[in-house]
Amino acid sequence: MLHFLVFVCLQLISISAASIRGRLDIGLSNITGATLSRTHFRLNQIGNYSNEVGYTATSHLKNTLGDFEFQDMPLNHGTNETTYFVLALGSLDFNLKPNRILCEFINIDENGTEYQFNAYKNIFGKEFFPSPDITFPEKLESVETEPFIPISLVNRAPLRLYYQQQNKGLFTGGPFARLLDTTWKQAIAVTFVALLALPVLLEKFDPETAQAIKEEKLKKQREKYQIE
Ligand SMILES: *[C@@H]1O[C@H](CO)[C@@H](O)[C@H](O)[C@H]1NC(C)=O
Ligand SMILES: *[C@@H]1O[C@H](CO)[C@@H](O)[C@H](O)[C@H]1NC(C)=O
Ligand SMILES: *[C@@H]1O[C@H](CO)[C@@H](O)[C@H](O)[C@H]1NC(C)=O
Ligand SMILES: *[C@@H]1O[C@H](CO)[C@@H](O)[C@H](O)[C@H]1NC(C)=O
């Protein structure tokens, strides 16, 4: 019996506190610690409210599943009264979609212990929501709220577009690459390299001839110095 009462109380409590739950889904890759700290959610009360200053709060991702939430927001007093909040999403890593959400709470009872919760996404590219008291407000598209508001990515800015290879190889960039553009130039280059490499190769495959050439060179040098 006591168990049952506690259960009922918990149910009542969880219903009566105005709260917003959301989940960020970044697709195939997992959320990492860096994304956790570089993503934030800001909630600002707008429209009519009884307090002097509107409610405002900031929240972060709670876990790597991408969950975030706001709890215990004050609701305006009175049956059928509406309370509005704007949820703004920001991330250093991603462009989030939607990036502004209008949260609407409509009191079912006098104190707002029970309420209806609706959420609408902003028109893409527009930061502000149309006020409901203008004559022809733009129609907003509602978003799912149960069990949470789903947030996804506009698209991940592909890193490779901004990445430029800095240390290009000798033959993949710069003057050498241009030199090697055409086949006849390539042939010249290959010959040139072969000439440079010849003594080394010679020494490898025919040490005796290489030795002879070296000695010949030394002899010539010695003769040169003797003449001088
Ligand atoms: C994401 O995390 C899950 C569970 O921690 C793991 O099984 C999966 O391999 C991860 N995926 C990537 C792309 O890191
Ligand atoms: C704000 O309050 C005024 C007067 O009570 C009402 O006419 C108006 O519709 C309310 N605006 C909103 C957005 O609830
Ligand atoms: C609240 O709205 C319902 C349905 O629109 C209406 O029947 C009821 O009279 C309203 N209550 C108040 C106090 O305005
Ligand atoms: C609303 O709150 C007031 C004061 O806290 C209380 O007297 C009243 O009974 C409550 N109304 C409902 C419908 O819960």
Short mmCIF file of C-alpha atoms and ligand atoms in Angstrom, two decimals:
data_model
loop_
_atom_site.label_atom_id
_atom_site.label_comp_id
_atom_site.label_asym_id
_atom_site.label_seq_id
_atom_site.Cartn_x
_atom_site.Cartn_y
_atom_site.Cartn_z
CA MET A 1 0.00 0.00 0.00
CA LEU A 2 2.78 2.40 1.00
CA HIS A 3 4.63 1.40 -2.14
CA PHE A 4 1.63 2.24 -4.22
CA LEU A 5 1.22 5.67 -2.55
CA VAL A 6 4.88 6.53 -3.11
CA PHE A 7 4.49 5.49 -6.73
CA VAL A 8 1.40 7.69 -7.15
CA CYS A 9 3.18 10.64 -5.48
CA LEU A 10 6.17 10.27 -7.80
CA GLN A 11 3.85 10.15 -10.76
CA LEU A 12 2.13 13.35 -9.61
CA ILE A 13 5.45 15.10 -9.04
CA SER A 14 6.78 14.13 -12.43
CA ILE A 15 3.61 15.39 -14.07
CA SER A 16 3.39 18.68 -12.20
CA ALA A 17 6.92 20.03 -12.85
CA ALA A 18 7.06 21.74 -16.22
CA SER A 19 10.03 20.25 -17.98
CA ILE A 20 11.52 19.92 -21.44
CA ARG A 21 13.48 16.90 -22.56
CA GLY A 22 15.45 16.62 -25.78
CA ARG A 23 17.92 14.37 -27.44
CA LEU A 24 20.65 15.25 -29.89
CA ASP A 25 21.27 12.60 -32.51
CA ILE A 26 24.46 13.16 -34.48
CA GLY A 27 24.00 10.11 -36.66
CA LEU A 28 26.52 7.35 -37.11
CA SER A 29 29.33 8.74 -34.99
CA ASN A 30 29.09 8.81 -31.21
CA ILE A 31 29.01 11.91 -29.08
CA THR A 32 32.37 12.50 -27.45
CA GLY A 33 33.47 14.49 -24.41
CA ALA A 34 34.45 17.42 -26.61
CA THR A 35 30.97 17.62 -28.10
CA LEU A 36 29.46 17.35 -24.60
CA SER A 37 31.29 20.46 -23.47
CA ARG A 38 30.92 22.38 -26.72
CA THR A 39 27.15 22.03 -27.07
CA HIS A 40 24.73 24.10 -25.04
CA PHE A 41 21.02 24.77 -24.81
CA ARG A 42 19.50 28.01 -23.65
CA LEU A 43 15.92 28.48 -22.52
CA ASN A 44 14.34 31.95 -22.35
CA GLN A 45 10.81 32.78 -21.37
CA ILE A 46 8.98 35.04 -23.79
CA GLY A 47 5.52 36.57 -24.08
CA ASN A 48 3.53 37.30 -20.93
CA TYR A 49 4.79 36.27 -17.54
CA SER A 50 3.89 37.18 -14.01
CA ASN A 51 7.43 37.39 -12.61
CA GLU A 52 9.39 40.59 -13.03
CA VAL A 53 12.09 38.90 -15.06
CA GLY A 54 11.52 36.02 -17.39
CA TYR A 55 12.84 32.59 -16.63
CA THR A 56 16.17 31.82 -18.23
CA ALA A 57 18.41 28.78 -17.94
CA THR A 58 21.27 27.05 -19.70
CA SER A 59 21.75 23.33 -19.98
CA HIS A 60 24.29 20.95 -21.46
CA LEU A 61 24.24 17.43 -22.76
CA LYS A 62 23.87 15.02 -19.85
CA ASN A 63 25.35 11.95 -21.49
CA THR A 64 26.78 10.55 -24.69
CA LEU A 65 23.29 9.49 -25.78
CA GLY A 66 22.72 13.20 -26.38
CA ASP A 67 20.09 13.78 -23.69
CA PHE A 68 19.45 17.22 -22.24
CA GLU A 69 16.64 18.65 -20.14
CA PHE A 70 15.22 21.65 -18.36
CA GLN A 71 13.19 21.23 -15.21
CA ASP A 72 10.87 23.21 -12.94
CA MET A 73 10.08 26.07 -15.25
CA PRO A 74 7.42 28.37 -13.78
CA LEU A 75 4.12 28.45 -15.63
CA ASN A 76 1.71 31.37 -15.71
CA HIS A 77 -1.20 31.14 -13.35
CA GLY A 78 -4.74 30.33 -14.50
CA THR A 79 -6.66 27.69 -16.43
CA ASN A 80 -5.97 27.70 -20.20
CA GLU A 81 -3.13 30.22 -19.71
CA THR A 82 -0.16 29.73 -22.01
CA THR A 83 3.50 30.12 -21.14
CA TYR A 84 6.09 30.38 -23.91
CA PHE A 85 9.79 29.61 -23.91
CA VAL A 86 12.30 29.73 -26.70
CA LEU A 87 14.87 26.98 -26.72
CA ALA A 88 18.04 28.02 -28.55
CA LEU A 89 20.59 25.38 -29.45
CA GLY A 90 24.25 26.00 -30.06
CA SER A 91 27.22 23.82 -30.86
CA LEU A 92 30.77 24.57 -31.89
CA ASP A 93 30.94 21.26 -33.73
CA PHE A 94 27.64 21.02 -35.53
CA ASN A 95 24.87 22.94 -37.19
CA LEU A 96 21.81 21.75 -35.33
CA LYS A 97 18.34 21.32 -36.74
CA PRO A 98 16.08 22.82 -35.62
CA ASN A 99 18.19 25.45 -33.92
CA ARG A 100 15.28 27.33 -32.30
CA ILE A 101 12.27 25.71 -30.74
CA LEU A 102 9.19 27.48 -29.45
CA CYS A 103 7.89 25.65 -26.40
CA GLU A 104 4.24 26.23 -25.50
CA PHE A 105 2.71 25.16 -22.20
CA ILE A 106 -1.05 25.39 -21.82
CA ASN A 107 -2.37 24.97 -18.29
CA ILE A 108 -5.04 22.33 -17.90
CA ASP A 109 -5.72 23.36 -14.28
CA GLU A 110 -5.49 26.66 -12.46
CA ASN A 111 -1.94 26.20 -11.13
CA GLY A 112 -0.43 24.55 -14.16
CA THR A 113 0.24 21.32 -12.28
CA GLU A 114 -1.07 19.66 -15.38
CA TYR A 115 -0.41 21.10 -18.76
CA GLN A 116 -0.30 20.43 -22.44
CA PHE A 117 3.11 20.81 -24.00
CA ASN A 118 3.56 21.73 -27.67
CA ALA A 119 6.80 22.50 -29.46
CA TYR A 120 7.33 24.19 -32.81
CA LYS A 121 10.47 24.53 -34.84
CA ASN A 122 11.63 27.80 -36.33
CA ILE A 123 11.35 28.49 -40.02
CA PHE A 124 14.76 27.56 -41.36
CA GLY A 125 17.11 30.51 -41.22
CA LYS A 126 14.79 32.63 -39.08
CA GLU A 127 15.87 33.30 -35.55
CA PHE A 128 12.62 34.78 -34.25
CA PHE A 129 9.20 33.28 -33.90
CA PRO A 130 6.11 35.10 -35.14
CA SER A 131 4.06 36.47 -32.26
CA PRO A 132 0.66 34.79 -31.96
CA ASP A 133 -1.04 38.19 -31.56
CA ILE A 134 -0.18 39.47 -35.04
CA THR A 135 -2.90 39.13 -37.67
CA PHE A 136 -1.42 36.56 -40.00
CA PRO A 137 1.39 34.83 -38.16
CA GLU A 138 3.42 32.35 -40.17
CA LYS A 139 2.31 28.82 -39.49
CA LEU A 140 4.92 26.91 -37.53
CA GLU A 141 5.59 23.24 -37.89
CA SER A 142 5.20 21.31 -34.67
CA VAL A 143 7.85 18.88 -33.50
CA GLU A 144 7.60 15.70 -31.49
CA THR A 145 7.83 16.16 -27.71
CA GLU A 146 7.38 12.64 -26.36
CA PRO A 147 9.52 11.09 -25.01
CA PHE A 148 11.86 13.92 -26.06
CA ILE A 149 12.36 16.59 -28.70
CA PRO A 150 14.61 15.11 -31.38
CA ILE A 151 17.50 17.28 -32.57
CA SER A 152 19.62 16.33 -35.54
CA LEU A 153 22.28 17.89 -37.73
CA VAL A 154 21.79 20.12 -40.76
CA ASN A 155 24.79 18.30 -42.14
CA ARG A 156 28.24 17.84 -40.85
CA ALA A 157 30.58 20.33 -42.43
CA PRO A 158 32.97 18.02 -44.24
CA LEU A 159 36.42 18.55 -42.81
CA ARG A 160 38.19 17.61 -46.02
CA LEU A 161 36.90 20.77 -47.70
CA TYR A 162 38.94 22.86 -45.31
CA TYR A 163 41.92 20.57 -45.17
CA GLN A 164 44.82 21.32 -47.47
CA GLN A 165 47.91 19.25 -47.70
CA GLN A 166 50.78 21.48 -46.64
CA ASN A 167 53.85 19.32 -47.16
CA LYS A 168 53.42 18.20 -50.71
CA GLY A 169 55.83 15.63 -52.02
CA LEU A 170 58.58 16.75 -54.40
CA PHE A 171 56.78 15.31 -57.39
CA THR A 172 53.13 16.04 -56.42
CA GLY A 173 53.38 19.82 -56.23
CA GLY A 174 55.68 22.70 -57.04
CA PRO A 175 58.13 23.08 -59.96
CA PHE A 176 59.05 19.41 -60.17
CA ALA A 177 55.46 18.34 -60.62
CA ARG A 178 55.02 20.83 -63.47
CA LEU A 179 58.25 19.61 -64.99
CA LEU A 180 56.99 16.07 -64.94
CA ASP A 181 53.70 16.97 -66.55
CA THR A 182 54.59 15.70 -69.98
CA THR A 183 56.10 12.40 -70.97
CA TRP A 184 59.12 13.71 -72.88
CA LYS A 185 60.02 15.87 -69.90
CA GLN A 186 59.64 12.80 -67.74
CA ALA A 187 62.06 10.98 -69.97
CA ILE A 188 64.63 13.76 -69.54
CA ALA A 189 64.14 13.67 -65.79
CA VAL A 190 64.59 9.93 -65.67
CA THR A 191 67.79 10.17 -67.71
CA PHE A 192 69.10 12.94 -65.45
CA VAL A 193 68.40 10.89 -62.34
CA ALA A 194 69.98 7.84 -63.96
CA LEU A 195 73.16 9.81 -64.73
CA LEU A 196 73.37 10.97 -61.14
CA ALA A 197 72.82 7.45 -59.88
CA LEU A 198 75.21 5.80 -62.33
CA PRO A 199 78.40 5.89 -60.21
CA VAL A 200 76.52 4.45 -57.26
CA LEU A 201 75.00 1.70 -59.37
CA LEU A 202 78.32 0.99 -60.98
CA GLU A 203 79.97 0.59 -57.60
CA LYS A 204 77.21 -1.83 -56.63
CA PHE A 205 77.35 -4.06 -59.68
CA ASP A 206 80.97 -3.66 -60.86
CA PRO A 207 83.22 -2.65 -57.98
CA GLU A 208 86.43 -3.08 -59.95
CA THR A 209 85.51 -0.69 -62.76
CA ALA A 210 84.22 1.80 -60.20
CA GLN A 211 87.50 1.60 -58.35
CA ALA A 212 89.41 2.16 -61.58
CA ILE A 213 87.34 5.21 -62.45
CA LYS A 214 87.95 6.63 -58.97
CA GLU A 215 91.68 6.12 -59.20
CA GLU A 216 91.71 7.74 -62.64
CA LYS A 217 89.94 10.75 -61.18
CA LEU A 218 92.37 11.02 -58.26
CA LYS A 219 95.31 10.74 -60.64
CA LYS A 220 93.97 13.57 -62.79
CA GLN A 221 93.48 15.73 -59.69
CA ARG A 222 97.01 15.05 -58.48
CA GLU A 223 98.40 15.93 -61.91
CA LYS A 224 96.42 19.18 -61.86
CA TYR A 225 97.93 20.20 -58.51
CA GLN A 226 101.44 19.22 -59.62
CA ILE A 227 101.18 21.46 -62.65
CA GLU A 228 100.07 24.41 -60.58
C1 LIG B 1 29.49 4.07 -30.34
O1 LIG B 1 29.35 3.56 -29.03
C2 LIG B 1 28.87 2.23 -28.99
C3 LIG B 1 28.66 1.85 -27.54
O2 LIG B 1 29.49 2.55 -26.68
C4 LIG B 1 29.88 1.32 -29.70
O3 LIG B 1 29.41 -0.01 -29.69
C5 LIG B 1 30.06 1.80 -31.12
O4 LIG B 1 31.04 1.02 -31.76
C6 LIG B 1 30.46 3.26 -31.16
N1 LIG B 1 30.46 3.70 -32.54
C7 LIG B 1 31.42 4.50 -33.06
C8 LIG B 1 31.26 4.88 -34.49
O5 LIG B 1 32.34 4.90 -32.38
C1 LIG B 2 -0.58 38.77 -23.10
O1 LIG B 2 -1.56 39.33 -22.24
C2 LIG B 2 -2.47 40.16 -22.92
C3 LIG B 2 -3.37 40.77 -21.87
O2 LIG B 2 -3.61 39.90 -20.80
C4 LIG B 2 -3.25 39.31 -23.94
O3 LIG B 2 -4.18 40.13 -24.63
C5 LIG B 2 -2.28 38.70 -24.93
O4 LIG B 2 -2.97 37.83 -25.82
C6 LIG B 2 -1.24 37.91 -24.19
N1 LIG B 2 -0.25 37.48 -25.13
C7 LIG B 2 0.19 36.22 -25.17
C8 LIG B 2 1.23 35.93 -26.18
O5 LIG B 2 -0.20 35.34 -24.40
C1 LIG B 3 -10.57 26.57 -21.02
O1 LIG B 3 -10.80 26.07 -22.34
C2 LIG B 3 -11.88 25.16 -22.43
C3 LIG B 3 -11.89 24.60 -23.85
O2 LIG B 3 -11.49 25.57 -24.78
C4 LIG B 3 -13.18 25.91 -22.10
O3 LIG B 3 -14.25 24.98 -22.16
C5 LIG B 3 -13.07 26.46 -20.69
O4 LIG B 3 -14.20 27.22 -20.38
C6 LIG B 3 -11.82 27.33 -20.55
N1 LIG B 3 -11.65 27.75 -19.17
C7 LIG B 3 -11.34 29.00 -18.81
C8 LIG B 3 -11.25 29.26 -17.34
O5 LIG B 3 -11.17 29.89 -19.64
C1 LIG B 4 -3.62 26.30 -6.70
O1 LIG B 4 -2.74 26.80 -5.69
C2 LIG B 4 -3.41 27.47 -4.61
C3 LIG B 4 -2.37 28.04 -3.69
O2 LIG B 4 -1.16 27.33 -3.75
C4 LIG B 4 -4.35 26.46 -3.91
O3 LIG B 4 -5.03 27.13 -2.91
C5 LIG B 4 -5.33 25.91 -4.93
O4 LIG B 4 -6.14 24.91 -4.33
C6 LIG B 4 -4.58 25.28 -6.12
N1 LIG B 4 -5.53 24.89 -7.14
C7 LIG B 4 -5.51 23.67 -7.73
C8 LIG B 4 -6.55 23.42 -8.79
O5 LIG B 4 -4.67 22.81 -7.44
#
